[in-house]
Coordinates of N, CA and C and ligand atoms in Angstrom, one line a residue:
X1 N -16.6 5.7 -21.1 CA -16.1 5.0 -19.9 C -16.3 5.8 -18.7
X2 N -16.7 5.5 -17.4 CA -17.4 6.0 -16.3 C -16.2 6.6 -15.6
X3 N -15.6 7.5 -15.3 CA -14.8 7.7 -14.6 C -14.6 8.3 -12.9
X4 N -13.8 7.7 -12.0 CA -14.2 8.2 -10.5 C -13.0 8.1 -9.9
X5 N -13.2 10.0 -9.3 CA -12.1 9.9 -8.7 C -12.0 10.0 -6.9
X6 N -11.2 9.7 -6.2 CA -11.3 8.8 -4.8 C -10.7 10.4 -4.3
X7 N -10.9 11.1 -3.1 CA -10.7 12.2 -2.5 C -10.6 12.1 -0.7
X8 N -9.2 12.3 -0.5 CA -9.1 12.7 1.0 C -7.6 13.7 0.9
X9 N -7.3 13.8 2.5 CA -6.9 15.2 2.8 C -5.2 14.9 2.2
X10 N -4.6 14.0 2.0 CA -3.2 13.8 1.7 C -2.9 13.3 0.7
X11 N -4.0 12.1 0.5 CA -3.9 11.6 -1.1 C -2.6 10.1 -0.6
X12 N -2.3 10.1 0.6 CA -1.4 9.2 0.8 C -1.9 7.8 1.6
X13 N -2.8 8.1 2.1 CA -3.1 6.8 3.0 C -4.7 6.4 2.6
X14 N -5.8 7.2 2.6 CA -6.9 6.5 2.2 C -7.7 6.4 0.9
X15 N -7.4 7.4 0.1 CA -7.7 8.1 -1.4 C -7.1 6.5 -1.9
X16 N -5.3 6.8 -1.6 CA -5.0 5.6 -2.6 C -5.7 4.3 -2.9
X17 N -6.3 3.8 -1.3 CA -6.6 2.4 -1.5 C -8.4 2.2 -1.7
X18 N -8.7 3.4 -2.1 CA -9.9 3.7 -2.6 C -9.7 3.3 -4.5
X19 N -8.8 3.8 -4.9 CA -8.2 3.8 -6.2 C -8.1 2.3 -6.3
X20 N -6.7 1.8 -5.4 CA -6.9 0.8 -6.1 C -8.0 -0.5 -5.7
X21 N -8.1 -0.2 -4.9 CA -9.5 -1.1 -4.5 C -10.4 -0.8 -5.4
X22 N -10.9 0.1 -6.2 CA -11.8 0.4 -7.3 C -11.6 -0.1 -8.4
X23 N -10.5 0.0 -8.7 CA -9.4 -0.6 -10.2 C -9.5 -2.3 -9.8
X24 N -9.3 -2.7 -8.6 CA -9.1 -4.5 -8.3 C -10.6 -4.8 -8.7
X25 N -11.5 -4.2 -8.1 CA -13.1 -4.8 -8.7 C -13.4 -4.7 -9.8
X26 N -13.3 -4.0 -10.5 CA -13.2 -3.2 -12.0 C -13.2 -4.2 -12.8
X27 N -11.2 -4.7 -12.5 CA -10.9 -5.7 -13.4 C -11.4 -7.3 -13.0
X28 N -11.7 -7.6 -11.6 CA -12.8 -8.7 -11.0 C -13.8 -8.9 -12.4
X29 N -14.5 -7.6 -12.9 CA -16.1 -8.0 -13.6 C -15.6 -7.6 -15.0
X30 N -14.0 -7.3 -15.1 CA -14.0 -7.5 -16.5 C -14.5 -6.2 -17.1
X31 N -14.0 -4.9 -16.5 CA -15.6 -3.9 -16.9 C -14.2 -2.7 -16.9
X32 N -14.3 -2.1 -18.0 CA -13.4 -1.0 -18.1 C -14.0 0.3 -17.3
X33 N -13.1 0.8 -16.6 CA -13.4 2.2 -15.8 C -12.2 3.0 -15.4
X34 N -12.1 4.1 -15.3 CA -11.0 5.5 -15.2 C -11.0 5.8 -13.4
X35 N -10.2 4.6 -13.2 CA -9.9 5.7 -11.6 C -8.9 6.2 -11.3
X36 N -8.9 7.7 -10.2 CA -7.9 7.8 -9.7 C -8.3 8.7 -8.4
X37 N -7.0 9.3 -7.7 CA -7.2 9.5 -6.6 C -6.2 11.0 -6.5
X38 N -6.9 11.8 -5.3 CA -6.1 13.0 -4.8 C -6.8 13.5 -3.6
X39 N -5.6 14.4 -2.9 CA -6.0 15.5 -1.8 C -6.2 16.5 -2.4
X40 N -7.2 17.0 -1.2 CA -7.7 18.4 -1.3 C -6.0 19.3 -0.6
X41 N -5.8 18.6 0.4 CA -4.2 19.3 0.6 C -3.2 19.2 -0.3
X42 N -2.3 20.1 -0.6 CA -1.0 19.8 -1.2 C 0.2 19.1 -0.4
X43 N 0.2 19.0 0.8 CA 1.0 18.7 2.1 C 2.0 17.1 1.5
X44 N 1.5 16.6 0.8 CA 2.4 15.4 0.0 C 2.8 15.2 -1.3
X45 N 2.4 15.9 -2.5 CA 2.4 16.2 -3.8 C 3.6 15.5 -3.7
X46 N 3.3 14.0 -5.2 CA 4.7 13.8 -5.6 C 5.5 12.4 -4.4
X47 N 4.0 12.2 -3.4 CA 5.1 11.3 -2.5 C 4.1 9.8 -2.9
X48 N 4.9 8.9 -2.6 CA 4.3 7.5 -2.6 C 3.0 7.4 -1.4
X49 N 2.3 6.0 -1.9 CA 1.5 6.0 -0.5 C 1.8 5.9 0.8
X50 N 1.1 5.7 1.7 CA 2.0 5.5 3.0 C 2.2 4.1 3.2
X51 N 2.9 3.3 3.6 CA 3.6 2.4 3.8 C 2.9 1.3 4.5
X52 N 2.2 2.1 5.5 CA 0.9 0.8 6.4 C -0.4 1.4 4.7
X53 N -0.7 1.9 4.2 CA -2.0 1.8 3.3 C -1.7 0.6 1.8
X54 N 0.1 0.6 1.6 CA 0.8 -0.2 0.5 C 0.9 -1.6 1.4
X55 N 0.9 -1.5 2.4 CA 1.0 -3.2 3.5 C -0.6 -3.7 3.5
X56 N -1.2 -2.5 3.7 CA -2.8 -3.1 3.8 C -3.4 -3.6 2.5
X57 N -3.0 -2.8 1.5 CA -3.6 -3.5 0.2 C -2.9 -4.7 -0.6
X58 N -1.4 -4.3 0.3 CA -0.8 -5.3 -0.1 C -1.1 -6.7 0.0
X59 N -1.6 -6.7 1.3 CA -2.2 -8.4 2.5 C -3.5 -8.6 1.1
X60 N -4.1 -7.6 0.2 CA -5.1 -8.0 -0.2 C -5.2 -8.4 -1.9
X61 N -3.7 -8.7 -2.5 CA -3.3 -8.7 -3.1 C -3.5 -7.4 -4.5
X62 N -3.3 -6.3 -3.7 CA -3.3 -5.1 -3.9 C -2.1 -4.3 -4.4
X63 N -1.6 -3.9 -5.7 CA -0.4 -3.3 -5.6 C -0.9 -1.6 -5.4
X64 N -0.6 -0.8 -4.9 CA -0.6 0.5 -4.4 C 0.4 1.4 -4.6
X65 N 1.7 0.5 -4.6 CA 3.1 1.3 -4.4 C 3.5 2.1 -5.6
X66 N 3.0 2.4 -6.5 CA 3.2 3.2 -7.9 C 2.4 4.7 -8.1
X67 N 1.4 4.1 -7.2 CA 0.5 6.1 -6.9 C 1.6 6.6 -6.7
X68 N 1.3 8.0 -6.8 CA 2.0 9.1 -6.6 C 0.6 10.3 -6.3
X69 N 1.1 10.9 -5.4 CA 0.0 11.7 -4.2 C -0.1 13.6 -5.5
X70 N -1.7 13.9 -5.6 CA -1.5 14.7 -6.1 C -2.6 15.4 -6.0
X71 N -2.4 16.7 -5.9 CA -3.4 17.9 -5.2 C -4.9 17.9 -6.0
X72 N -6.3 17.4 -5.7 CA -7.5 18.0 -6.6 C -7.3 19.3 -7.6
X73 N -7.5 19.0 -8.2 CA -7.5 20.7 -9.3 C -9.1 20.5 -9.9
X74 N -9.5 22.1 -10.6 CA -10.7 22.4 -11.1 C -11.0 21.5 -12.1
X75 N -10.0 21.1 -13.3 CA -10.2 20.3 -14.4 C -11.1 18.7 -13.5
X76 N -10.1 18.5 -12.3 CA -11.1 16.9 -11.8 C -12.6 17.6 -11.9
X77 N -13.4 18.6 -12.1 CA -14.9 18.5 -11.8 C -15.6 18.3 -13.1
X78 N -15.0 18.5 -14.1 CA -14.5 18.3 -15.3 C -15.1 17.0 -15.9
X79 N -13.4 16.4 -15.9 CA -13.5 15.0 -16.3 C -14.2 14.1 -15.7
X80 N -14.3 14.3 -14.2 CA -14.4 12.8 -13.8 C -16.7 12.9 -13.5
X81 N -16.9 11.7 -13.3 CA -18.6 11.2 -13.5 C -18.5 11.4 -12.0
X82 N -17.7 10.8 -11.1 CA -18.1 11.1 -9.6 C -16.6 11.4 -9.2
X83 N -17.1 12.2 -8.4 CA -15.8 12.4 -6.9 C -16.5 11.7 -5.6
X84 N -15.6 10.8 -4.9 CA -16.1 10.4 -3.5 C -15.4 11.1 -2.6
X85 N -15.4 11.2 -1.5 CA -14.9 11.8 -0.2 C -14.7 10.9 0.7
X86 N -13.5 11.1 1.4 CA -13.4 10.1 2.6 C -13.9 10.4 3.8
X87 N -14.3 11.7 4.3 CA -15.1 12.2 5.0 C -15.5 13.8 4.8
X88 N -16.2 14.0 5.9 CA -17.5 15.4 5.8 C -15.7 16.5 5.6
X89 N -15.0 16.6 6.3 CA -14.3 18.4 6.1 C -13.9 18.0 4.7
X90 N -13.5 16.7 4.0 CA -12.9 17.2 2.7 C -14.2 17.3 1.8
X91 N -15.5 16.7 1.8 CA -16.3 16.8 1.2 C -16.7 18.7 1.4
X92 N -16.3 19.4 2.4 CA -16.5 20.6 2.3 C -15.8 21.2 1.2
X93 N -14.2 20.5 1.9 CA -13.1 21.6 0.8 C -13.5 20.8 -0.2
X94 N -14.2 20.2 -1.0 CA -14.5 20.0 -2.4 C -15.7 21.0 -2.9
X95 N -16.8 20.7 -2.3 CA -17.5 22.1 -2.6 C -17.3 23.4 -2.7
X96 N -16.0 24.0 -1.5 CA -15.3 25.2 -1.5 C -14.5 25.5 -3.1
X97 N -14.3 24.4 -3.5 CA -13.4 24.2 -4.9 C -14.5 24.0 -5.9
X98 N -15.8 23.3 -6.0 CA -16.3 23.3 -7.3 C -16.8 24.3 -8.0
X99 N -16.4 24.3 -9.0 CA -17.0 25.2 -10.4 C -18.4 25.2 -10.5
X100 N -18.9 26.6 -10.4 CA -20.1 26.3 -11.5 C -20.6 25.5 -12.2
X101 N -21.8 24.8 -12.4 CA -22.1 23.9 -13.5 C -21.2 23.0 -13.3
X102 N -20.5 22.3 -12.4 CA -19.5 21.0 -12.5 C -20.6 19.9 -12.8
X103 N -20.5 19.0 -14.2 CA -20.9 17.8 -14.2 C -20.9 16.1 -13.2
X104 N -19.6 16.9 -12.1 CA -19.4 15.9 -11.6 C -20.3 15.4 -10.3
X105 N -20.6 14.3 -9.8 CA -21.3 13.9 -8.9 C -20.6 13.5 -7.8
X106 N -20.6 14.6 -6.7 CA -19.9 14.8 -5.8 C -20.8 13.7 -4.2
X107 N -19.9 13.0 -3.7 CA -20.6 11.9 -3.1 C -19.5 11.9 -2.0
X108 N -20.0 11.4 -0.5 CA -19.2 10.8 0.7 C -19.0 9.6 0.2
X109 N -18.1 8.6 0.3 CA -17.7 7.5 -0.1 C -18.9 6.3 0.8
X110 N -18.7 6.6 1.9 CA -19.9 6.2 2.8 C -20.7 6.2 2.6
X111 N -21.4 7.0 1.8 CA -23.1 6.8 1.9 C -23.7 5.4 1.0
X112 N -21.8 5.0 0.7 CA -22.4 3.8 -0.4 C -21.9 2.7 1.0
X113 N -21.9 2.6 1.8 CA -20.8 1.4 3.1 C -22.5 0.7 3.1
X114 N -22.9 -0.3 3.2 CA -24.3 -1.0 3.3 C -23.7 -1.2 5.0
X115 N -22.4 -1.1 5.6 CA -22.8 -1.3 7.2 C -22.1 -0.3 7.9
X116 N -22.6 0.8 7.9 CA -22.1 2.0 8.2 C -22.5 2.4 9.6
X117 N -21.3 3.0 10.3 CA -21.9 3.6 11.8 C -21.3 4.8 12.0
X118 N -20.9 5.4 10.1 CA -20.4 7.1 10.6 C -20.4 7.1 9.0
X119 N -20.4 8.3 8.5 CA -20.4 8.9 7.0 C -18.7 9.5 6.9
X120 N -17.8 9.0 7.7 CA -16.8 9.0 7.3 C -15.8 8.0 7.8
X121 N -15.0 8.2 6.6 CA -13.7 7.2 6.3 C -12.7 7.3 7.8
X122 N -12.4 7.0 8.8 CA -11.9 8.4 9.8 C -10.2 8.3 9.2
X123 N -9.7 9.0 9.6 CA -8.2 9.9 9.1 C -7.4 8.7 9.9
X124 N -6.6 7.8 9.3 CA -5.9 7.2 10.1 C -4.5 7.6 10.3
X125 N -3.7 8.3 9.9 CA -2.3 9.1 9.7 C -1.6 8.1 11.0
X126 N -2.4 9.3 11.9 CA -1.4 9.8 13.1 C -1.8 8.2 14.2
X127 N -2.0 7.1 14.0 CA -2.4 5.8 14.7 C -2.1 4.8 14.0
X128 N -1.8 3.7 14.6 CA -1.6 2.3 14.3 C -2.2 1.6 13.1
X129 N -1.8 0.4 13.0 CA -1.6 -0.3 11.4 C -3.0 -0.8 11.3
X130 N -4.3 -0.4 12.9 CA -5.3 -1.1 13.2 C -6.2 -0.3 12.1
X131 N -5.9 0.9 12.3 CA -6.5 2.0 12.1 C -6.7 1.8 10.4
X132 N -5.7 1.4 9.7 CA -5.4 1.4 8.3 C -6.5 0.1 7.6
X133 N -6.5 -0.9 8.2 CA -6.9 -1.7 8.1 C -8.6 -1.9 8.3
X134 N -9.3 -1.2 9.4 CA -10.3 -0.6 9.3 C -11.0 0.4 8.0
X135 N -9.9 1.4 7.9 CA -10.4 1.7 6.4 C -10.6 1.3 5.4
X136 N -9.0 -0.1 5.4 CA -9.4 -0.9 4.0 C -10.5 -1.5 4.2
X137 N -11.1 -2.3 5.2 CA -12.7 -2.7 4.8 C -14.0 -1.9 5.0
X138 N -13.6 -0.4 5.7 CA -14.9 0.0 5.5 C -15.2 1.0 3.5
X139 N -13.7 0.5 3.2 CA -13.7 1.5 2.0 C -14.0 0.4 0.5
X140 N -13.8 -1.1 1.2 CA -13.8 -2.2 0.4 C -15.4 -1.9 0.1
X141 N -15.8 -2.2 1.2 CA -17.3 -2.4 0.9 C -17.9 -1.3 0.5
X142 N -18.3 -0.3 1.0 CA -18.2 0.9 -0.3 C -18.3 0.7 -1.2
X143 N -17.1 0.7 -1.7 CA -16.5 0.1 -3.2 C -17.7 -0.6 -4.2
X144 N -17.7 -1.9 -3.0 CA -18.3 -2.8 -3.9 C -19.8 -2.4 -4.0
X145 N -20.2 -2.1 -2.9 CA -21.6 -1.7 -3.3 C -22.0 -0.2 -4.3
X146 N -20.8 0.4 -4.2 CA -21.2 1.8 -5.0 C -21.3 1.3 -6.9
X147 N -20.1 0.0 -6.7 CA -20.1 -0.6 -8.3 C -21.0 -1.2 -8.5
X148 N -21.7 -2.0 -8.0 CA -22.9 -2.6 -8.2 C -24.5 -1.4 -8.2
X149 N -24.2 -0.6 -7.4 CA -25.5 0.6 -7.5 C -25.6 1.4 -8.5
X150 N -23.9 1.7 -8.8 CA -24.2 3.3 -9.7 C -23.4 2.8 -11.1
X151 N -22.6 1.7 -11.3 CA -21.5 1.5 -12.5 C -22.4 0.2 -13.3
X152 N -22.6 -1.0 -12.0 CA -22.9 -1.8 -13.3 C -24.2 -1.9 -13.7
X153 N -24.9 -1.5 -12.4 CA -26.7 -1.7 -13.1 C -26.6 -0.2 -14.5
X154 N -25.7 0.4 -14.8 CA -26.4 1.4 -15.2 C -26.0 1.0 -17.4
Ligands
4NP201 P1 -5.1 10.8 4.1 O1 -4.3 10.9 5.5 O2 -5.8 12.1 4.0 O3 -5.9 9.6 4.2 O4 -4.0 10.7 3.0 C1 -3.5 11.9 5.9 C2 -2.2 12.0 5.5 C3 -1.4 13.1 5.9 C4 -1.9 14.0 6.8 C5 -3.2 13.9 7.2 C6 -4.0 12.9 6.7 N1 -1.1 15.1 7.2 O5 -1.6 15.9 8.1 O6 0.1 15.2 6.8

């Protein structure tokens, strides 16, 4: 089974709804797959999503509110078939962190967006519910085109 895991800086607001937006298509095509999600920071270890990213997936009948936020470690280069990034500084600190010989296929989440006008997810934390919402569709579509490119043709 293919497994992929969703990467940004907190693990609380855009990682999560990477996860479950991966897991919601997944089960759409009937197609078993291993997702999950974390930060390259420890800054939330152990906290729920953020509140506007569990509203946004929520509007999409998305349940989110059961993640729990938890730091990248060496073993993820490991297990997982891909790691995505939500943008360029965490795709750094993932490189800064990979092992030797890691089997994993380390990828911007973006470079899968088919309508893309930047190679990153941007950081919505510190701004409005607009901001959140933005992500969930630039991270939707992603999603769907990276499953269709790399999971099911294969
Ligand atoms: P995330 O958003 O990386 O999408 O989970 C952030 C969450 C928290 C912080 C920054 C980004 N923070 O600085 O605490």
């Amino acid at each position: 089974m293919k497994k992929i895991l969703f990467v940004c800086l907190g693990n609380i607001c855009r990682s999560p709804l990477g996860h479950g937006i991966m897991e919601s298509i997944a089960e759409e095509h009937n197609f078993p797959l291993i997702v999950d999600s974390a930060g390259t920071s420890a800054y939330h270890v152990g906290e729920a999503p953020d509140k506007r990213s569990i509203q946004v997936a929520f509007d999409h009948h998305i349940d989110i509110s059961s993640q729990k936020s938890r730091k990248v470690e060496i073993a993820d280069f490991h297990k997982f078939d891909f790691i995505l990034a939500m943008d360029r500084q965490n795709l750094a600190n993932l490189y800064d962190m990979e092992p030797k010989h890691s089997p994993a296929q380390i990828h911007l989440l973006r470079e899968f967006d088919p309508d893309k006008d930047s190679l990153d997810v941007p950081d919505p934390y510190y701004g409005g519910i607009n901001g959140f919402i933005n992500c969930y569709e630039m991270i939707d579509r992603s999603c769907r085109f990276f499953f269709s490119e790399k999971i099911l043709e294969k």
